[in-house]
Each structure stands twice: as structure tokens, then as C-alpha cells.
Tab-separated table of C-alpha atoms in Angstrom:
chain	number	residue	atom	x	y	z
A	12	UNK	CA	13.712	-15.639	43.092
A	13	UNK	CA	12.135	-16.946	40.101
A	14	UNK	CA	8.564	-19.592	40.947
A	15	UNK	CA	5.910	-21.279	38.957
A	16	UNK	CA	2.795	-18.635	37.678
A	17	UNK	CA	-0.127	-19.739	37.613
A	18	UNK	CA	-2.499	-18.511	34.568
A	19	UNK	CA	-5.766	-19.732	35.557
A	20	UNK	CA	-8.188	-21.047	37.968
A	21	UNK	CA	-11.577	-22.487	37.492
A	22	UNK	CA	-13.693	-23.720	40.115
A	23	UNK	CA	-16.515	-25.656	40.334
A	24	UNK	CA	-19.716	-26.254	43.139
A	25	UNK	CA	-17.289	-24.972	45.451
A	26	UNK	CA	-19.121	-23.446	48.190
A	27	UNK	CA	-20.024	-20.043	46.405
A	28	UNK	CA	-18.543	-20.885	43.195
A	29	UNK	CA	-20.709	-22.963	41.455
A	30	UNK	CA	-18.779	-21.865	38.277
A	31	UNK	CA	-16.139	-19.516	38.085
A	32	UNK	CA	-12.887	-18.939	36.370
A	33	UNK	CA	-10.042	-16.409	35.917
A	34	UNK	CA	-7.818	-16.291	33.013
A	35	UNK	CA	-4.413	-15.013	32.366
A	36	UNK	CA	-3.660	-13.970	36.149
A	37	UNK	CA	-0.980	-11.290	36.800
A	38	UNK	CA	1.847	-11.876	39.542
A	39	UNK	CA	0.029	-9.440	41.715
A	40	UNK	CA	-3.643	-9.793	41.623
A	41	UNK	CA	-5.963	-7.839	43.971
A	42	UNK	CA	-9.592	-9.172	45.085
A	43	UNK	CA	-12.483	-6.866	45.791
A	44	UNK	CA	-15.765	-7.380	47.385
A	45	UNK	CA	-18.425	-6.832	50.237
A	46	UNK	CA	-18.480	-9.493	52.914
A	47	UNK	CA	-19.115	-12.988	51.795
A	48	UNK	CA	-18.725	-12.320	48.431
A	49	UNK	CA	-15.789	-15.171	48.488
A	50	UNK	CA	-12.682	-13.854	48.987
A	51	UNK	CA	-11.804	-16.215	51.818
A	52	UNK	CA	-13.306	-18.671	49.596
A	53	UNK	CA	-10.828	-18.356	46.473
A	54	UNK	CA	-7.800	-18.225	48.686
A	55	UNK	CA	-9.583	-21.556	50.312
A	56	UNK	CA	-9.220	-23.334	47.029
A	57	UNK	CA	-5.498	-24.240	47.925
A	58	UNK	CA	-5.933	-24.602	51.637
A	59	UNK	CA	-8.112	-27.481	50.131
A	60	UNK	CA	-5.744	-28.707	47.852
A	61	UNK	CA	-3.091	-28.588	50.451
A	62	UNK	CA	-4.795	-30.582	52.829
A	63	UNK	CA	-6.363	-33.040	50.510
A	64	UNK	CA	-2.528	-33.248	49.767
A	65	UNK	CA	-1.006	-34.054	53.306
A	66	UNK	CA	-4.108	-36.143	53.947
A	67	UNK	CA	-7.036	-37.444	51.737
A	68	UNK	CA	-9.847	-35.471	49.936
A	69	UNK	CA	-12.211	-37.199	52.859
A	70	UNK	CA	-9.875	-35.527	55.089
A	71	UNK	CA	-9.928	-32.081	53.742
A	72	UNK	CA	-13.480	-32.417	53.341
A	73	UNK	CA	-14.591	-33.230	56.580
A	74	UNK	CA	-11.886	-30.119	58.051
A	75	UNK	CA	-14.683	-27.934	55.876
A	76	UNK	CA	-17.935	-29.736	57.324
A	77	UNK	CA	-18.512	-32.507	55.098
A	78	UNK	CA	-19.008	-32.526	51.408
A	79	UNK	CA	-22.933	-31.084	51.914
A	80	UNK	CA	-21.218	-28.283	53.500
A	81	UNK	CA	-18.710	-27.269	50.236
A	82	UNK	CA	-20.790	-28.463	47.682
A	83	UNK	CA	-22.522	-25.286	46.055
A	84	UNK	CA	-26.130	-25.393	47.103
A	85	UNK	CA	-28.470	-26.426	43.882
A	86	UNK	CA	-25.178	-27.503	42.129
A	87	UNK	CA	-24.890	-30.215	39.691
A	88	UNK	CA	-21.609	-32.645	39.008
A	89	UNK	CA	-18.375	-33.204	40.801
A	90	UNK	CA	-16.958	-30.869	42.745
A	91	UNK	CA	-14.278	-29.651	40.157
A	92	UNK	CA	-10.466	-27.303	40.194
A	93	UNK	CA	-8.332	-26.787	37.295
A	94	UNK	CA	-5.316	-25.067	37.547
A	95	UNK	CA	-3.171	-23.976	35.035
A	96	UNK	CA	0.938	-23.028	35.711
A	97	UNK	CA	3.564	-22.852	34.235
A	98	UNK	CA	7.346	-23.395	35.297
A	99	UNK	CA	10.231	-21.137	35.040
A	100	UNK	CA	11.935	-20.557	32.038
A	101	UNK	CA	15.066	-22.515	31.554
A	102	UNK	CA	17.820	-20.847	29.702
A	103	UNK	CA	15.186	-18.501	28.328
A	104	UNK	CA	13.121	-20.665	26.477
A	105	UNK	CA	8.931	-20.372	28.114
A	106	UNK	CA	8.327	-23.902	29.259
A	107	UNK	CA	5.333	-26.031	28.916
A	108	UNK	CA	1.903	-24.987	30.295
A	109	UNK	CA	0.666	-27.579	33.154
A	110	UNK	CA	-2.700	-27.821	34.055
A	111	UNK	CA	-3.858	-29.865	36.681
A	112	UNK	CA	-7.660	-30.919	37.172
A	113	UNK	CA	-9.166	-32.550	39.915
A	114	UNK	CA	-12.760	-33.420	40.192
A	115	UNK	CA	-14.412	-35.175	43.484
A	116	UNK	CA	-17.486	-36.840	43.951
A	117	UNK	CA	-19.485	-39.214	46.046
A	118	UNK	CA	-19.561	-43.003	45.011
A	119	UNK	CA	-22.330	-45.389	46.229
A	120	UNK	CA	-21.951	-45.448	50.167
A	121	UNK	CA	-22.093	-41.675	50.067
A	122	UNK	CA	-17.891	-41.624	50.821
A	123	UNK	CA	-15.964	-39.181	48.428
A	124	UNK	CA	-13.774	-40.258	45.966
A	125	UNK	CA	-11.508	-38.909	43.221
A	126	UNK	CA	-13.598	-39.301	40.304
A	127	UNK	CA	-11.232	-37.197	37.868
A	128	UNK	CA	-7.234	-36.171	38.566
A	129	UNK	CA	-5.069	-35.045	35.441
A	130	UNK	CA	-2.297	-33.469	34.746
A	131	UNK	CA	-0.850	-32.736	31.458
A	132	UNK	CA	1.278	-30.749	29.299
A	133	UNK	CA	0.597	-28.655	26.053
A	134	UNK	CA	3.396	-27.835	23.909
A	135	UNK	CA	2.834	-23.865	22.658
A	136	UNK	CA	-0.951	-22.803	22.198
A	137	UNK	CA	-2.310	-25.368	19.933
A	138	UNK	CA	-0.108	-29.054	20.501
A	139	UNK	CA	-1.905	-31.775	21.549
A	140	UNK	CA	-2.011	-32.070	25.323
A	141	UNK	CA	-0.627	-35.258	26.882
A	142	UNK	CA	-1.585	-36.185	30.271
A	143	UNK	CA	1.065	-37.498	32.380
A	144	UNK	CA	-0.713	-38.220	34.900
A	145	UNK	CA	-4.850	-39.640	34.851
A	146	UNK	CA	-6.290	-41.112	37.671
A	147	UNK	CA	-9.998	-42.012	38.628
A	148	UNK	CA	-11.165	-43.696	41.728
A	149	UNK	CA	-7.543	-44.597	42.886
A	150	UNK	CA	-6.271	-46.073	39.643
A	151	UNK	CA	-4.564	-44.768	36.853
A	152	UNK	CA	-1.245	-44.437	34.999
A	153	UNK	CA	1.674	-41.845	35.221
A	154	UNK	CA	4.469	-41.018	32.180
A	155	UNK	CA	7.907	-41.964	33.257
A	156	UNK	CA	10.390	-40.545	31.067
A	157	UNK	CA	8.853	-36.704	31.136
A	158	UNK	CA	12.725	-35.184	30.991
A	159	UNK	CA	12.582	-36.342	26.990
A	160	UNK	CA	8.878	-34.343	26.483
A	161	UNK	CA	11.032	-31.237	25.458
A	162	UNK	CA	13.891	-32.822	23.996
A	163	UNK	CA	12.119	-35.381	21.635
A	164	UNK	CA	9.593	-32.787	20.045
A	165	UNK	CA	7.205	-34.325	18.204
A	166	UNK	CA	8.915	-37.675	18.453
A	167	UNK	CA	8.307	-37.874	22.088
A	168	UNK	CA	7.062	-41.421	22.878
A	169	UNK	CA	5.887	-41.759	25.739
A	170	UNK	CA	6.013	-44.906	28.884
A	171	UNK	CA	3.545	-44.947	31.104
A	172	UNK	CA	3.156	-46.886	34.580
A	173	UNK	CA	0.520	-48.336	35.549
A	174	UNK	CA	-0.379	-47.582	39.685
A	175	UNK	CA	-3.218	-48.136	42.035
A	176	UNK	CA	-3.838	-46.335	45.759
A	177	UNK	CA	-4.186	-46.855	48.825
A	178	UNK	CA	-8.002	-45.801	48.538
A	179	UNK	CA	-9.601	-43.451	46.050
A	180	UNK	CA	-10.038	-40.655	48.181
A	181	UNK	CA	-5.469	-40.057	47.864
A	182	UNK	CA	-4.453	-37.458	45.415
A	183	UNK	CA	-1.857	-39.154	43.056
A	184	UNK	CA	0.478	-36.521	43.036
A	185	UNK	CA	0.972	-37.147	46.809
A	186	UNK	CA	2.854	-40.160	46.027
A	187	UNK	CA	4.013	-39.955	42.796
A	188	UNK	CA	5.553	-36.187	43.313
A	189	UNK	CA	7.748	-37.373	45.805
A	190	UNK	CA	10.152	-38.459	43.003
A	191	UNK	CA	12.038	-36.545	41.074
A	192	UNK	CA	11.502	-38.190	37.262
A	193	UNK	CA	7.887	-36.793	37.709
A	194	UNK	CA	9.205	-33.151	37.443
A	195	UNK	CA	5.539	-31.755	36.377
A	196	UNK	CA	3.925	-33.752	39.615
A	197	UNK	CA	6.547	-32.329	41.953
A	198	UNK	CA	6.599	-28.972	41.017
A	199	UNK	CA	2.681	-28.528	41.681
A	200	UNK	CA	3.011	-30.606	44.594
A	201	UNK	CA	5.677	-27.742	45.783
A	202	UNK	CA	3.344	-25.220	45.158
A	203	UNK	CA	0.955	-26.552	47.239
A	204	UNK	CA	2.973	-27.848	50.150
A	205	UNK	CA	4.074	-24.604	50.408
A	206	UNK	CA	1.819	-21.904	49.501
A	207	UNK	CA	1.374	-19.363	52.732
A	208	UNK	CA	-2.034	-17.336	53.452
A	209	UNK	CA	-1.663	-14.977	56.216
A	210	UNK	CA	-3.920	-14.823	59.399
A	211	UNK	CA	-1.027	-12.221	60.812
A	212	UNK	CA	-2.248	-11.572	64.614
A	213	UNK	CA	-0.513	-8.420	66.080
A	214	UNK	CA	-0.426	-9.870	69.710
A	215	UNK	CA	1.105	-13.229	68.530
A	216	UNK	CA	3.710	-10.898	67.245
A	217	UNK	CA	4.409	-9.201	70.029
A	218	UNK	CA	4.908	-11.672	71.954
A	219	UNK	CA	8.479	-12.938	73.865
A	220	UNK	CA	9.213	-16.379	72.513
A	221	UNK	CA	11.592	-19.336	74.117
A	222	UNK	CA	14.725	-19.415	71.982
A	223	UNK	CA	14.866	-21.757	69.028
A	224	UNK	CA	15.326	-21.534	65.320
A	225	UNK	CA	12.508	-20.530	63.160
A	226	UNK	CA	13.486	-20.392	59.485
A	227	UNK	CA	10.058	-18.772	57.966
A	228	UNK	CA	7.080	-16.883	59.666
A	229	UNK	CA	3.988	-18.822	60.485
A	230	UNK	CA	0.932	-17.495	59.341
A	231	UNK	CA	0.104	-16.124	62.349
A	232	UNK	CA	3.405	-14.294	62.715
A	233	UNK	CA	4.011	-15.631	66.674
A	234	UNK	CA	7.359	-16.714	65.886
A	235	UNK	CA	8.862	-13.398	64.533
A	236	UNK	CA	11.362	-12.869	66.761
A	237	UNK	CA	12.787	-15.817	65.905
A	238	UNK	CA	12.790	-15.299	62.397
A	239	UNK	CA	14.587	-12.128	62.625
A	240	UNK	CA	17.370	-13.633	64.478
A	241	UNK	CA	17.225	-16.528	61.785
A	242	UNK	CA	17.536	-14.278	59.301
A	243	UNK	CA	20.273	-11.579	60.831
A	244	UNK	CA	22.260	-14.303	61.988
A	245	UNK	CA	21.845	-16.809	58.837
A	246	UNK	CA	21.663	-13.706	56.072
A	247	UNK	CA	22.882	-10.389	57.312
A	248	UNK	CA	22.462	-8.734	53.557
A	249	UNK	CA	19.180	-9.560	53.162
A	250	UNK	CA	18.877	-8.508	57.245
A	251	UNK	CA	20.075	-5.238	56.046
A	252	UNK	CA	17.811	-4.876	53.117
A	253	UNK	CA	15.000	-5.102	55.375
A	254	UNK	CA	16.275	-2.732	57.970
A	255	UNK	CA	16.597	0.077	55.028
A	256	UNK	CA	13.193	-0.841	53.777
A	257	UNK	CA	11.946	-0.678	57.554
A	258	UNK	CA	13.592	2.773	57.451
A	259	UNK	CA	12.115	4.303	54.668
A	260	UNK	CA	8.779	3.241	55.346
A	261	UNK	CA	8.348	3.785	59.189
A	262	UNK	CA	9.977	7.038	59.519
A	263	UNK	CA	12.351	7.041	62.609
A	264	UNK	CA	13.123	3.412	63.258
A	265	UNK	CA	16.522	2.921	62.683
A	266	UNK	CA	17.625	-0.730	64.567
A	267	UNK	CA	15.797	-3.395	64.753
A	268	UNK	CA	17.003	-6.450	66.991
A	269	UNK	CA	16.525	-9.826	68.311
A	270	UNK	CA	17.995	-10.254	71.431
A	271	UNK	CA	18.021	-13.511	74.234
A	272	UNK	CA	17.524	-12.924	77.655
A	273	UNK	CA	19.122	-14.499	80.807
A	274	UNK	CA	16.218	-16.279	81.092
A	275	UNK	CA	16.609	-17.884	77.475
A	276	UNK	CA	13.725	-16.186	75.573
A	277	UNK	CA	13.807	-13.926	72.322
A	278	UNK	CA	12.695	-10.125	72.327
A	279	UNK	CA	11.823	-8.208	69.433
A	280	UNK	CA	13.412	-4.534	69.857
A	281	UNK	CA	13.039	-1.528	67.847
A	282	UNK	CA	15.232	1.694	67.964
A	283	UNK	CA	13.612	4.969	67.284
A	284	UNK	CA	16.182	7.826	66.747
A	285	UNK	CA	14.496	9.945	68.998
A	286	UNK	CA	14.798	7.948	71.825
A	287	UNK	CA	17.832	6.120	73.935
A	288	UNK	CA	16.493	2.695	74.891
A	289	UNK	CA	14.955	0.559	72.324
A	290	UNK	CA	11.318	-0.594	72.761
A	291	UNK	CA	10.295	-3.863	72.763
A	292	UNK	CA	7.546	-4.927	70.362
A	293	UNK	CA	4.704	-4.979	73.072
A	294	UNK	CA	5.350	-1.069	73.275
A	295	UNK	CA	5.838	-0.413	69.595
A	296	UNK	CA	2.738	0.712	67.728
A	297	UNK	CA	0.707	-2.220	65.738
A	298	UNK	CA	1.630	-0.631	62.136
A	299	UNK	CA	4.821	-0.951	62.774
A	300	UNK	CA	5.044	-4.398	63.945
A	301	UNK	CA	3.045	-5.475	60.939
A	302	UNK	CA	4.758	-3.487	58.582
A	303	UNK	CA	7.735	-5.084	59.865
A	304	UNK	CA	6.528	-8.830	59.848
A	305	UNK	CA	5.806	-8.354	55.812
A	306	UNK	CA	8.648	-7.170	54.698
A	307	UNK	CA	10.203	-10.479	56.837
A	308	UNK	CA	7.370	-12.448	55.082
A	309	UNK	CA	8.428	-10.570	51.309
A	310	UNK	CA	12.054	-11.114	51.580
A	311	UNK	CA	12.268	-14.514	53.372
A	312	UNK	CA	15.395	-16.056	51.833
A	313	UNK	CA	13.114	-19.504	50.547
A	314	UNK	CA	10.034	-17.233	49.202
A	315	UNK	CA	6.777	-19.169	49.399
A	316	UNK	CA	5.617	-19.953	45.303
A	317	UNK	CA	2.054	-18.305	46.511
A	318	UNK	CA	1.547	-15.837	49.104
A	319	UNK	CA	-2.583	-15.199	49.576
A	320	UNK	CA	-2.545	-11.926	52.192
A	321	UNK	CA	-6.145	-10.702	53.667
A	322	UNK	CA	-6.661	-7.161	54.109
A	323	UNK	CA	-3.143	-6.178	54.719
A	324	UNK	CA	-4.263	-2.142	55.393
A	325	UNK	CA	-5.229	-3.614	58.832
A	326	UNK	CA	-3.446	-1.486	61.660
A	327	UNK	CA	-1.867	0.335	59.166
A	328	UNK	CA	-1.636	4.224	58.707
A	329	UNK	CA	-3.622	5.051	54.779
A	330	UNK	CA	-0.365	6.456	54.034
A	331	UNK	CA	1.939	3.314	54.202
A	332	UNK	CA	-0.627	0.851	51.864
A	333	UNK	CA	0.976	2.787	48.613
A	334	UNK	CA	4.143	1.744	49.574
A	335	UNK	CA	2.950	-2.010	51.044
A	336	UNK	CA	1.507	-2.220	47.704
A	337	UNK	CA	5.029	-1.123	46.235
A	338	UNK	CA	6.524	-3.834	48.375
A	339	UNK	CA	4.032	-6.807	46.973
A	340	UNK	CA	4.714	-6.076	43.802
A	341	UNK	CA	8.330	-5.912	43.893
A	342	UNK	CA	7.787	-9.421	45.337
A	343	UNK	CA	5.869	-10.661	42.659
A	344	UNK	CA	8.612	-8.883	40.091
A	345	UNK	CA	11.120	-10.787	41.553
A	346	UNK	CA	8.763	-14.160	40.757
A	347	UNK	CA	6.567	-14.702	43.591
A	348	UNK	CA	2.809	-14.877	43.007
A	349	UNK	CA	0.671	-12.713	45.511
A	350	UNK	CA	-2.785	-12.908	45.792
A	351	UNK	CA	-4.563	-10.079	48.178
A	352	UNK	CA	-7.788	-9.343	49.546
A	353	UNK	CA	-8.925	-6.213	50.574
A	354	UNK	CA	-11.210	-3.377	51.715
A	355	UNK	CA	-9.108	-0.321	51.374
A	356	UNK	CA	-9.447	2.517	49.108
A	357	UNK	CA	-6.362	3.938	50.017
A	358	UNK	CA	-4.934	0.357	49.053
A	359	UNK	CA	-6.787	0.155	45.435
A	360	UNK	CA	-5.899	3.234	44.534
A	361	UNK	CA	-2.254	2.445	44.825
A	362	UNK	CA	-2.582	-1.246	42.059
A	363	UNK	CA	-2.584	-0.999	38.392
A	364	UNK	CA	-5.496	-1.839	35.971
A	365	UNK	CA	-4.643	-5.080	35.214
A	366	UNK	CA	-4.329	-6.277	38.901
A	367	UNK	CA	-8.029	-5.813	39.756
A	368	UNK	CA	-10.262	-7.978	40.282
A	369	UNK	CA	-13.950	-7.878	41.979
A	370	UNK	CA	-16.560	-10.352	43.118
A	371	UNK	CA	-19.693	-10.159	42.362
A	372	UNK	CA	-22.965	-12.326	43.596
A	373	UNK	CA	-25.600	-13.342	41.461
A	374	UNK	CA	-28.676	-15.550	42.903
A	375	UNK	CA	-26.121	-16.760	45.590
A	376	UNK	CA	-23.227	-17.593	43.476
A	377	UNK	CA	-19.594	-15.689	43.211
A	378	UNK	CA	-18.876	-14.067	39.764
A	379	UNK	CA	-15.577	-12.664	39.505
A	380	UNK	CA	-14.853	-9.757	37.083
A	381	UNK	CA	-11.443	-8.213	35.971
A	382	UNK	CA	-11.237	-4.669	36.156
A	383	UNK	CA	-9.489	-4.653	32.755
A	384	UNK	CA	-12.728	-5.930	31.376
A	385	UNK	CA	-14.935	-3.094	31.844
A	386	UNK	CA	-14.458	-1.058	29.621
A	387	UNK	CA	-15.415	2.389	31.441
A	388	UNK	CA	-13.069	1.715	34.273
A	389	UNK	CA	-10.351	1.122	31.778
A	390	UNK	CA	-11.169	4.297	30.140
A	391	UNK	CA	-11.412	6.624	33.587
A	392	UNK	CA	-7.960	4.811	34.495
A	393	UNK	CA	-6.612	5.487	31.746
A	394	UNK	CA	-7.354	9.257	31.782
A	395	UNK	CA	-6.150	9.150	35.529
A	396	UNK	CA	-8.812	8.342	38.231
A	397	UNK	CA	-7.354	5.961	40.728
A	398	UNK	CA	-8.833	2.946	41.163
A	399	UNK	CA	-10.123	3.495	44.955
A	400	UNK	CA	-11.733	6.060	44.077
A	401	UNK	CA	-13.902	4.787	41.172
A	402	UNK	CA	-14.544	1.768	43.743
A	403	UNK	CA	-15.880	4.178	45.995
A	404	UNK	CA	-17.783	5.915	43.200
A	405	UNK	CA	-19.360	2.565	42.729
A	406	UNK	CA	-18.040	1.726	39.437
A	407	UNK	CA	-17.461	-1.572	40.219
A	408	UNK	CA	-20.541	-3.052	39.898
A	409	UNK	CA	-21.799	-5.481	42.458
A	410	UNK	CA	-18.576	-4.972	44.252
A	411	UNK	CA	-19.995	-3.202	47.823
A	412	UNK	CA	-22.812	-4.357	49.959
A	413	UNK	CA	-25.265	-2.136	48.901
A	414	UNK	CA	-24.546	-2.160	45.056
């Protein structure tokens, strides 16, 4: 599995962030902070993106409340995002970094429109960007012959195409990512068609579905069953890696099945070693039917480019977030990108330095610090203290409720 990364994020009069940015993000990054502090908020970013993508920025706007109701209160400007990514490497060589900016605003009859949307390409850390793509109020242009940006060097020349939208509230990349000689375009537009943030619901998981073929889980994980009987049935090694996983982490279950009744529905079952009949997932205890749904989530055979999970030690025993934590970051080893919320000790203590983050609020407005950054928490890591515990220390200033 090898995805996108994506290096950095700044964000603009959107909602709390009125302006914030992170830098060189890891493959695993971890988000602290007390209630409304926006966590929710940063994972939001690309819920927005993605539906300003399948729809229009009006659209994804109005989903939200209205533009009064994301703009940052007392902000002034655009609404702004700029993301920066870069693709895989291709017979070793680092490729290009991509970053895309978008900026939205309000034009005369109080409608929003797409004042600013960029993309463009810098070749190594000081070449002179050039944007491929630059729209503004549904017009712009678009390079056409990106596959000779790497070959031609210096020499690239480039041909652009002129376009106009439908209306100025479209993203360009909705239209123009659809083909394939706009490589840059479609890759982002992948990311964002299918980036995954988790809303897992233990009851939705238990419950017995009507047969059918379910290739990924939802976000709410109600059609698990039928992803396990996707997967066993579609990729038995990759059934059994998640069986052994299952093993090792929820001590006794041995089996795990998806089997059809007469009456043409799917049941989840789980074998316990101690025990002759399997149980079916309404019996089996919440941990382990959530433990279970992310390792089907972590080792779906199509990985999602982003994963954004919230508060993942949920139902689950203090003991098992070391090795969920284990299990993330394996993911984002193998490529993925994981972004996580959480409120769990137990859970921080398990990350590495340079996968913390925490938010901070200052007169109303989201700050967001890197744990790497502060220099006494890098020291007292260094010399051993785990993370959760300096968190609960309150080292991590502005990071609780009462701090």
C-alpha cells in the first residue's frame, strides 16, 4: 500500500481556525484537546472539501449552516485551505510537492463563490512553482501536457487550456480530475473522494444485515458483516491476517465468521475457545466488536489515502489502545495517512514524540502546537516519561479544560 502524504495544512476563518497551520505532518499524527477545542473541526476540513467536491462550495456550505455559520467570528478575508501532498515515489525518485489552495468568498448578492483555486507544482525546495491549475470565479486555465513536467526539466514548456464553469461556486478539479492527462488534479481529487472519518456505532455493528456485497466499511460500521464475508470470500490471506491479529489482541477468540441464514441475512459470529457454540456479535462484548471492525477498516484490501478516527479508546479495555496504536501505525508504515483524535492517556502514552499534537484556544480561536516543539516535553520524553502521563501532569499547555 503506498498513498499520497500530505505535509501541511493551513486553514483560514474556518469556524475556530481563524489562522492555523501544521507543517511537516507525520503518517500517524495524534490530536489532543478539551472539548471544542477543534478536533472535529480539523478532520471537518476534508468533509468540506469532499462535499464542495461532489457538489458546489454553496452546497457544502449550506450542509454546515451557511457561510455566517463557518466563517470565524471577527475574521477578515476569504475563507482559505492550502494543502500540501505529495505523490508516491516512482522508481525511487521523491516526486513533486503539490499544493492545492482554495479560497471562498461572497460576491455582490451575498452568494459564495470561488474567489481563489490553485494547484501547482514545485520542483525540489527552491524551483519556481508552476500552477497547473488557477481558477477564480469559475474561469481559469489548466496545463495539458503535465506527464513532460518531470521529463523536460527546466525545458518544460508548458500548454495551457483555457475553461470556464458551470457557475463559480464548482471546484475545478471536479471536472478537470476526471481525466487522466491532469495526473496532479486527479490524484487530490482521489484523496478527497475517498478519505474515510469514522463515526463507528457499536449497535450498527452488531446488527444482522440482508445479504449483499459490501466491499469497504461505512463509517458507521453497519455493514460489517458484509465486509467480512467480502473480504474472506474475495481475499482469504488478508482474511487470515486479520483473524491472527484478532487473536493476539482479544485473547481467546479464535474464528471469526460470516454466515447467511435461511432467511437470507448475514451474521457476524465469533468463536471463543472456551466455549462450543459461537456467539453472534449482539452477545459479544463492545471491545471486541470494535477492535474487530478496525483491524477490517486497517487492512481493507483498497486502503482509504486518509483515515481521520475519533477517540478510538471508546469501549475499549486501557490495555488494548497500546496495541490499537501499534495497529495505526503499522497502517500508516505501510503508506496510509491516519489522523486520530483522542482523550485517552492510556492511548498517548502508547505514540511517539513526533506524532503529538495539541489544541490550544486563545480569545476563541484554535492554536495547534506540536509536541516536538516544546522543548520540555521533548526533554522528559526523551529521558522516558510517557506522553499520557505528562498530559495528565498538565504539560501540555492549554491542552485540558481547566488549563
Amino acid at each position: 500500500m503506498i498513498k499520497m502524504k500530505i505535509e501541511k495544512i493551513r486553514i483560514k476563518n474556518f469556524k475556530v481556525y481563524r489562522e492555523a497551520e501544521i507543517r511537516d505532518l507525520p503518517n500517524m499524527c495524534v490530536f489532543l484537546g478539551a472539548n471544542g477545542a477543534g478536533k472535529s473541526t480539523l478532520f471537518e476540513v476534508f468533509g468540506f472539501l469532499s462535499d464542495a467536491l461532489k457538489n458546489n462550495v454553496k452546497n457544502a456550505l449550506n450542509k454546515r449552516g451557511g457561510f455566517k455559520e463557518v466563517y470565524s467570528r471577527n475574521g477578515e478575508g476569504d475563507i482559505e485551505f492550502e494543502i500540501k501532498f505529495r505523490n508516491p515515489e516512482v522508481d525511487g525518485k521523491r516526486q513533486p510537492l503539490i499544493t492545492y489552495e482554495l479560497s471562498v468568498g461572497m460576491d455582490p448578492n451575498k452568494q459564495p463563490v470561488i474567489t481563489k483555486e490553485i494547484l501547482s507544482y514545485r520542483r525540489g525546495n527552491r524551483g519556481r512553482p508552476y500552477r497547473f491549475l488557477e481558477f477564480s470565479h469559475g474561469k481559469g486555465n489548466a496545463i495539458i501536457n503535465e506527464s513532460e513536467f518531470e521529463t523536460a526539466k527546466q525545458e518544460f514548456k508548458e500548454q495551457r487550456e483555457e475553461q470556464t464553469l458551470d457557475s463559480p461556486d464548482i471546484l475545478a478539479i471536479k471536472g478537470l480530475g476526471q481525466f487522466q492527462r491532469f495526473q496532479a488534479i486527479s490524484s487530490f481529487r482521489r484523496l478527497l473522494e475517498n478519505w474515510y472519518v469514522s463515526n463507528f456505532q457499536i449497535h450498527a455493528a452488531q446488527n444482522i444485515e440482508d445479504t449483499g456485497l459490501s466491499e469497504h466499511l461505512s463509517t458507521t460500521g453497519d455493514n460489517l458483516a458484509q465486509v467480512t464475508k467480502f473480504i474472506y470470500e474475495n481475499h482469504i490471506d488478508i482474511f487470515k491476517t486479520i483473524l491472527q491479529k484478532m487473536s493476539e489482541r482479544v485473547p481467546g477468540i479464535e474464528k471469526v465468521e460470516a454466515t447467511e441464514t435461511i432467511d437470507g441475512r448475514i451474521v457476524l459470529q465469533f468463536s471463543d475457545g472456551s466455549f462450543k457454540d459461537p456467539f453472534i456479535s449482539r452477545f459479544v462484548s463492545d471491545g471486541t466488536i470494535k477492535m474487530f471492525a478496525y483491524l477490517i477498516l486497517l487492512y481493507d484490501p483498497k486502503p482509504h489515502p486518509l483515515l481521520c478516527i475519533e477517540e478510538p479508546e471508546n469501549f475499549l479495555h486501557p490495555e488494548l489502545l497500546v496495541e490499537l496504536a501499534e495497529e495505526f501505525r503499522e497502517y500508516a508504515n505501510r503508506g496510509g495517512q491516519v489522523f486520530i483524535s483522542s482523550h485517552s492517556p492510556d492511548f498517548v502514552n502508547a505514540l511517539e514524540i513526533d506524532e503529538l499534537f495539541w489544541l490550544t484556544k486563545e480569545e476563541g480561536y484554535t492554536k495547534i502546537a506540536r509536541a516536538t516543539d516544546d522543548s520540555l516535553v521533548r526533554t522528559l520524553a526523551a529521558e522516558g516519561d510517557k506522553l499520557g502521563y505528562l498530559w495528565k501532569q498538565g504539560y501540555f499547555k492549554g491542552s485540558g479544560p481547566k488549563s
